Amino acid sequence: MNSEGLNQELGVVEQAVAIEAVELAAIEVELADIEHCCLHGQPVPRARAYRIKVDNQYHEWPKAHITGNQLLNLAGRDGLLVFEVFESYRHGEPELISPHAEANLRKHGVEKFTTAPKLVQVTIDNKPNTIQAGTYTVSDLKRVLGVDPSRVLDEVVGGEFKELPDNGTVHVKGGEIFVSHVRQGQSS
Amino acid sequence: MVAPEQLDELRAAFGDVTPMVEGGVDFVFLPRLVLPEGCTPREMQALLCLGQHTGYTTRLFLPHAVTGRGANWSSHAVLGKPWWTWSWNQVPAHLRPAEILAEHLRGLR
């Protein structure tokens, strides 16, 4: 790297340090409890950490912003099945936070966060069925869809019937078409 | 006659399918069917026979025999065109057309 590049990099670092210093100088309290602030109609102060309630469990978060994915992780909802996270207000409807969107913990009126299964619609044997999005083993998917374990389950994708082996997995996003059938055909 | 909701199920998967009748037996023409992996060719038209035909409970007719899959391929004139099918029996006619098709395709895996 030449000296001009080095100077540029140094400038970026200096800027980041300056922003960090301003943020540190602006800290008003060690821990801000957003639920307490909401319940008492107080603004959330700048803090070193924020106490947030996710699905009735309290957590401390070191920044004023948190993504949907980070909230799901705190709630232990980052497994094979898909959950959604909502920002709940003291007054008003809960708002969905998408996985990569950031919630501002200092936003006035935010009381807590809640998670719920992400439900999607699929078709099984020509009937609509609502299930949780996510990755299933095929035998679990049969159970969730109410398909007898002895039946073969196919997923229809782009004009192709793909047989799903019981020990395989399938990722359900919504809109999938499944057909179950009994093994009856045989070479004659 | 094929029930409209059963045709809709096939339409959701294969697009513009056409019900047909010959000799009192119901057929469904599929303009584009993707065959199981390993079949050559992979894509072709298909004619699903939903009733008894030449001693078989139901049949799946294709415009060409599939190389290396299915046994005892034979040619038949159906609805004025030559079609090919293989020896695969005991898929009952009382099933939904989508189930019948899925079971016949299993015979090409």
mmCIF file of N, CA and C in Angstrom, chain A residues 123-127 151-152 154-164 177-188, chain B residues 5-6 9 12-14 32-35 37 42 56 72 87-92 95-96 98-99 101-103 105-106 109:
data_model
loop_
_atom_site.group_PDB
_atom_site.id
_atom_site.type_symbol
_atom_site.label_atom_id
_atom_site.label_comp_id
_atom_site.label_asym_id
_atom_site.label_seq_id
_atom_site.Cartn_x
_atom_site.Cartn_y
_atom_site.Cartn_z
ATOM 1 N N THR A 123 -49.683 -27.034 -0.674
ATOM 2 C CA THR A 123 -50.780 -27.878 -1.150
ATOM 3 C C THR A 123 -50.387 -29.332 -0.968
ATOM 4 N N ILE A 124 -51.257 -30.090 -0.336
ATOM 5 C CA ILE A 124 -51.003 -31.528 -0.186
ATOM 6 C C ILE A 124 -52.242 -32.259 -0.711
ATOM 7 N N ASP A 125 -52.012 -33.112 -1.680
ATOM 8 C CA ASP A 125 -53.096 -33.897 -2.279
ATOM 9 C C ASP A 125 -54.279 -33.014 -2.660
ATOM 10 N N ASN A 126 -53.942 -31.919 -3.324
ATOM 11 C CA ASN A 126 -54.936 -31.006 -3.898
ATOM 12 C C ASN A 126 -55.707 -30.204 -2.852
ATOM 13 N N LYS A 127 -55.197 -30.178 -1.611
ATOM 14 C CA LYS A 127 -55.868 -29.380 -0.582
ATOM 15 C C LYS A 127 -54.856 -28.415 0.044
ATOM 16 N N ARG A 151 -47.179 -43.870 3.063
ATOM 17 C CA ARG A 151 -47.349 -43.339 1.706
ATOM 18 C C ARG A 151 -46.063 -42.679 1.222
ATOM 19 N N VAL A 152 -45.871 -42.697 -0.089
ATOM 20 C CA VAL A 152 -44.731 -42.017 -0.713
ATOM 21 C C VAL A 152 -45.114 -40.553 -0.862
ATOM 22 N N ASP A 154 -44.246 -37.049 -2.812
ATOM 23 C CA ASP A 154 -43.547 -36.397 -3.919
ATOM 24 C C ASP A 154 -43.731 -34.892 -3.808
ATOM 25 N N GLU A 155 -42.710 -34.139 -4.206
ATOM 26 C CA GLU A 155 -42.886 -32.693 -4.376
ATOM 27 C C GLU A 155 -42.895 -32.428 -5.877
ATOM 28 N N VAL A 156 -43.853 -31.625 -6.323
ATOM 29 C CA VAL A 156 -43.955 -31.311 -7.746
ATOM 30 C C VAL A 156 -43.282 -29.965 -7.986
ATOM 31 N N VAL A 157 -42.174 -30.009 -8.744
ATOM 32 C CA VAL A 157 -41.401 -28.780 -8.993
ATOM 33 C C VAL A 157 -41.173 -28.648 -10.491
ATOM 34 N N GLY A 158 -41.686 -27.566 -11.065
ATOM 35 C CA GLY A 158 -41.445 -27.301 -12.489
ATOM 36 C C GLY A 158 -41.833 -28.462 -13.394
ATOM 37 N N GLY A 159 -42.978 -29.064 -13.132
ATOM 38 C CA GLY A 159 -43.459 -30.150 -13.979
ATOM 39 C C GLY A 159 -42.798 -31.484 -13.702
ATOM 40 N N GLU A 160 -42.073 -31.587 -12.590
ATOM 41 C CA GLU A 160 -41.408 -32.850 -12.247
ATOM 42 C C GLU A 160 -41.890 -33.344 -10.880
ATOM 43 N N PHE A 161 -42.213 -34.627 -10.820
ATOM 44 C CA PHE A 161 -42.528 -35.255 -9.531
ATOM 45 C C PHE A 161 -41.216 -35.736 -8.935
ATOM 46 N N LYS A 162 -40.839 -35.148 -7.795
ATOM 47 C CA LYS A 162 -39.586 -35.560 -7.138
ATOM 48 C C LYS A 162 -39.950 -36.355 -5.883
ATOM 49 N N GLU A 163 -39.581 -37.622 -5.888
ATOM 50 C CA GLU A 163 -39.885 -38.452 -4.724
ATOM 51 C C GLU A 163 -38.997 -38.025 -3.553
ATOM 52 N N LEU A 164 -39.610 -37.847 -2.386
ATOM 53 C CA LEU A 164 -38.864 -37.404 -1.208
ATOM 54 C C LEU A 164 -38.620 -38.607 -0.301
ATOM 55 N N ILE A 177 -46.027 -27.767 -3.733
ATOM 56 C CA ILE A 177 -47.103 -28.699 -4.066
ATOM 57 C C ILE A 177 -46.601 -30.111 -3.754
ATOM 58 N N PHE A 178 -47.340 -30.816 -2.893
ATOM 59 C CA PHE A 178 -46.971 -32.192 -2.539
ATOM 60 C C PHE A 178 -48.095 -33.140 -2.953
ATOM 61 N N VAL A 179 -47.678 -34.311 -3.397
ATOM 62 C CA VAL A 179 -48.640 -35.367 -3.745
ATOM 63 C C VAL A 179 -48.197 -36.630 -3.022
ATOM 64 N N SER A 180 -49.125 -37.258 -2.294
ATOM 65 C CA SER A 180 -48.779 -38.525 -1.639
ATOM 66 C C SER A 180 -49.480 -39.660 -2.368
ATOM 67 N N HIS A 181 -48.866 -40.831 -2.338
ATOM 68 C CA HIS A 181 -49.468 -41.980 -3.027
ATOM 69 C C HIS A 181 -48.941 -43.271 -2.426
ATOM 70 N N VAL A 182 -49.739 -44.316 -2.611
ATOM 71 C CA VAL A 182 -49.366 -45.638 -2.097
ATOM 72 C C VAL A 182 -48.550 -46.357 -3.172
ATOM 73 N N ARG A 183 -47.503 -47.071 -2.746
ATOM 74 C CA ARG A 183 -46.721 -47.866 -3.707
ATOM 75 C C ARG A 183 -47.581 -49.025 -4.183
ATOM 76 N N GLN A 184 -48.076 -48.924 -5.396
ATOM 77 C CA GLN A 184 -48.936 -49.991 -5.924
ATOM 78 C C GLN A 184 -48.460 -50.505 -7.275
ATOM 79 N N GLY A 185 -47.919 -49.591 -8.080
ATOM 80 C CA GLY A 185 -47.500 -50.001 -9.418
ATOM 81 C C GLY A 185 -46.374 -51.014 -9.353
ATOM 82 N N GLN A 186 -46.368 -51.933 -10.327
ATOM 83 C CA GLN A 186 -45.285 -52.916 -10.371
ATOM 84 C C GLN A 186 -45.085 -53.399 -11.797
ATOM 85 N N SER A 187 -43.865 -53.810 -12.052
ATOM 86 C CA SER A 187 -43.531 -54.325 -13.373
ATOM 87 C C SER A 187 -44.305 -55.613 -13.585
ATOM 88 N N SER A 188 -44.879 -55.785 -14.787
ATOM 89 C CA SER A 188 -45.694 -56.986 -14.996
ATOM 90 C C SER A 188 -45.104 -57.855 -16.104
ATOM 91 N N GLU B 5 -61.699 -30.361 -10.310
ATOM 92 C CA GLU B 5 -60.669 -30.064 -9.302
ATOM 93 C C GLU B 5 -59.440 -30.956 -9.489
ATOM 94 N N GLN B 6 -59.665 -32.146 -10.052
ATOM 95 C CA GLN B 6 -58.522 -33.036 -10.321
ATOM 96 C C GLN B 6 -57.715 -32.537 -11.515
ATOM 97 N N GLU B 9 -55.608 -29.695 -10.279
ATOM 98 C CA GLU B 9 -54.402 -30.163 -9.585
ATOM 99 C C GLU B 9 -53.286 -30.415 -10.604
ATOM 100 N N ALA B 12 -51.974 -27.093 -12.066
ATOM 101 C CA ALA B 12 -51.046 -26.379 -11.164
ATOM 102 C C ALA B 12 -49.619 -26.873 -11.369
ATOM 103 N N ALA B 13 -49.476 -28.120 -11.768
ATOM 104 C CA ALA B 13 -48.139 -28.700 -11.926
ATOM 105 C C ALA B 13 -47.640 -28.661 -13.369
ATOM 106 N N PHE B 14 -48.554 -28.803 -14.328
ATOM 107 C CA PHE B 14 -48.115 -29.007 -15.725
ATOM 108 C C PHE B 14 -48.656 -27.985 -16.712
ATOM 109 N N ARG B 32 -46.130 -30.981 -21.267
ATOM 110 C CA ARG B 32 -44.708 -31.042 -20.874
ATOM 111 C C ARG B 32 -44.577 -31.748 -19.533
ATOM 112 N N LEU B 33 -44.017 -32.937 -19.605
ATOM 113 C CA LEU B 33 -43.790 -33.710 -18.380
ATOM 114 C C LEU B 33 -42.284 -33.905 -18.221
ATOM 115 N N VAL B 34 -41.774 -33.610 -17.028
ATOM 116 C CA VAL B 34 -40.350 -33.850 -16.757
ATOM 117 C C VAL B 34 -40.232 -35.239 -16.140
ATOM 118 N N LEU B 35 -39.459 -36.089 -16.775
ATOM 119 C CA LEU B 35 -39.301 -37.470 -16.305
ATOM 120 C C LEU B 35 -38.245 -37.529 -15.203
ATOM 121 N N GLU B 37 -34.952 -38.191 -12.927
ATOM 122 C CA GLU B 37 -33.526 -38.068 -13.227
ATOM 123 C C GLU B 37 -32.995 -39.388 -13.794
ATOM 124 N N ARG B 42 -35.319 -36.115 -20.935
ATOM 125 C CA ARG B 42 -35.927 -35.781 -19.648
ATOM 126 C C ARG B 42 -37.342 -35.217 -19.798
ATOM 127 N N TYR B 56 -54.124 -53.419 -18.694
ATOM 128 C CA TYR B 56 -53.493 -52.681 -17.580
ATOM 129 C C TYR B 56 -54.546 -51.786 -16.922
ATOM 130 N N ASN B 72 -39.941 -53.813 -21.362
ATOM 131 C CA ASN B 72 -40.936 -54.284 -22.356
ATOM 132 C C ASN B 72 -41.742 -53.127 -22.955
ATOM 133 N N SER B 87 -44.117 -51.818 -19.464
ATOM 134 C CA SER B 87 -44.919 -52.770 -18.717
ATOM 135 C C SER B 87 -44.923 -52.379 -17.231
ATOM 136 N N TRP B 88 -45.989 -51.713 -16.790
ATOM 137 C CA TRP B 88 -46.096 -51.242 -15.399
ATOM 138 C C TRP B 88 -47.581 -51.271 -15.040
ATOM 139 N N ASN B 89 -47.941 -52.170 -14.118
ATOM 140 C CA ASN B 89 -49.360 -52.438 -13.879
ATOM 141 C C ASN B 89 -49.733 -52.233 -12.410
ATOM 142 N N GLN B 90 -51.003 -52.400 -12.138
ATOM 143 C CA GLN B 90 -51.585 -52.355 -10.778
ATOM 144 C C GLN B 90 -51.659 -50.942 -10.194
ATOM 145 N N VAL B 91 -51.671 -49.940 -11.034
ATOM 146 C CA VAL B 91 -51.943 -48.588 -10.525
ATOM 147 C C VAL B 91 -53.452 -48.370 -10.700
ATOM 148 N N PRO B 92 -54.210 -48.360 -9.596
ATOM 149 C CA PRO B 92 -55.672 -48.382 -9.712
ATOM 150 C C PRO B 92 -56.260 -47.124 -10.344
ATOM 151 N N LEU B 95 -57.730 -43.860 -8.138
ATOM 152 C CA LEU B 95 -56.901 -42.810 -7.534
ATOM 153 C C LEU B 95 -57.088 -41.496 -8.279
ATOM 154 N N ARG B 96 -56.640 -40.388 -7.653
ATOM 155 C CA ARG B 96 -56.649 -39.102 -8.360
ATOM 156 C C ARG B 96 -55.633 -39.178 -9.502
ATOM 157 N N ALA B 98 -53.315 -37.244 -10.340
ATOM 158 C CA ALA B 98 -51.954 -36.898 -9.898
ATOM 159 C C ALA B 98 -51.288 -38.090 -9.212
ATOM 160 N N GLU B 99 -52.066 -38.845 -8.448
ATOM 161 C CA GLU B 99 -51.522 -40.039 -7.782
ATOM 162 C C GLU B 99 -51.172 -41.110 -8.816
ATOM 163 N N LEU B 101 -50.373 -40.651 -11.906
ATOM 164 C CA LEU B 101 -49.173 -40.211 -12.614
ATOM 165 C C LEU B 101 -47.916 -40.442 -11.766
ATOM 166 N N ALA B 102 -48.008 -40.079 -10.483
ATOM 167 C CA ALA B 102 -46.841 -40.248 -9.590
ATOM 168 C C ALA B 102 -46.423 -41.712 -9.512
ATOM 169 N N GLU B 103 -47.407 -42.605 -9.460
ATOM 170 C CA GLU B 103 -47.091 -44.040 -9.367
ATOM 171 C C GLU B 103 -46.470 -44.559 -10.668
ATOM 172 N N LEU B 105 -44.708 -42.730 -12.753
ATOM 173 C CA LEU B 105 -43.346 -42.173 -12.834
ATOM 174 C C LEU B 105 -42.385 -42.947 -11.942
ATOM 175 N N ARG B 106 -42.909 -43.486 -10.846
ATOM 176 C CA ARG B 106 -42.058 -44.317 -9.961
ATOM 177 C C ARG B 106 -41.478 -45.495 -10.743
ATOM 178 N N ARG B 109 -38.054 -44.795 -12.251
ATOM 179 C CA ARG B 109 -36.928 -44.400 -11.387
ATOM 180 C C ARG B 109 -35.935 -45.536 -11.277
#
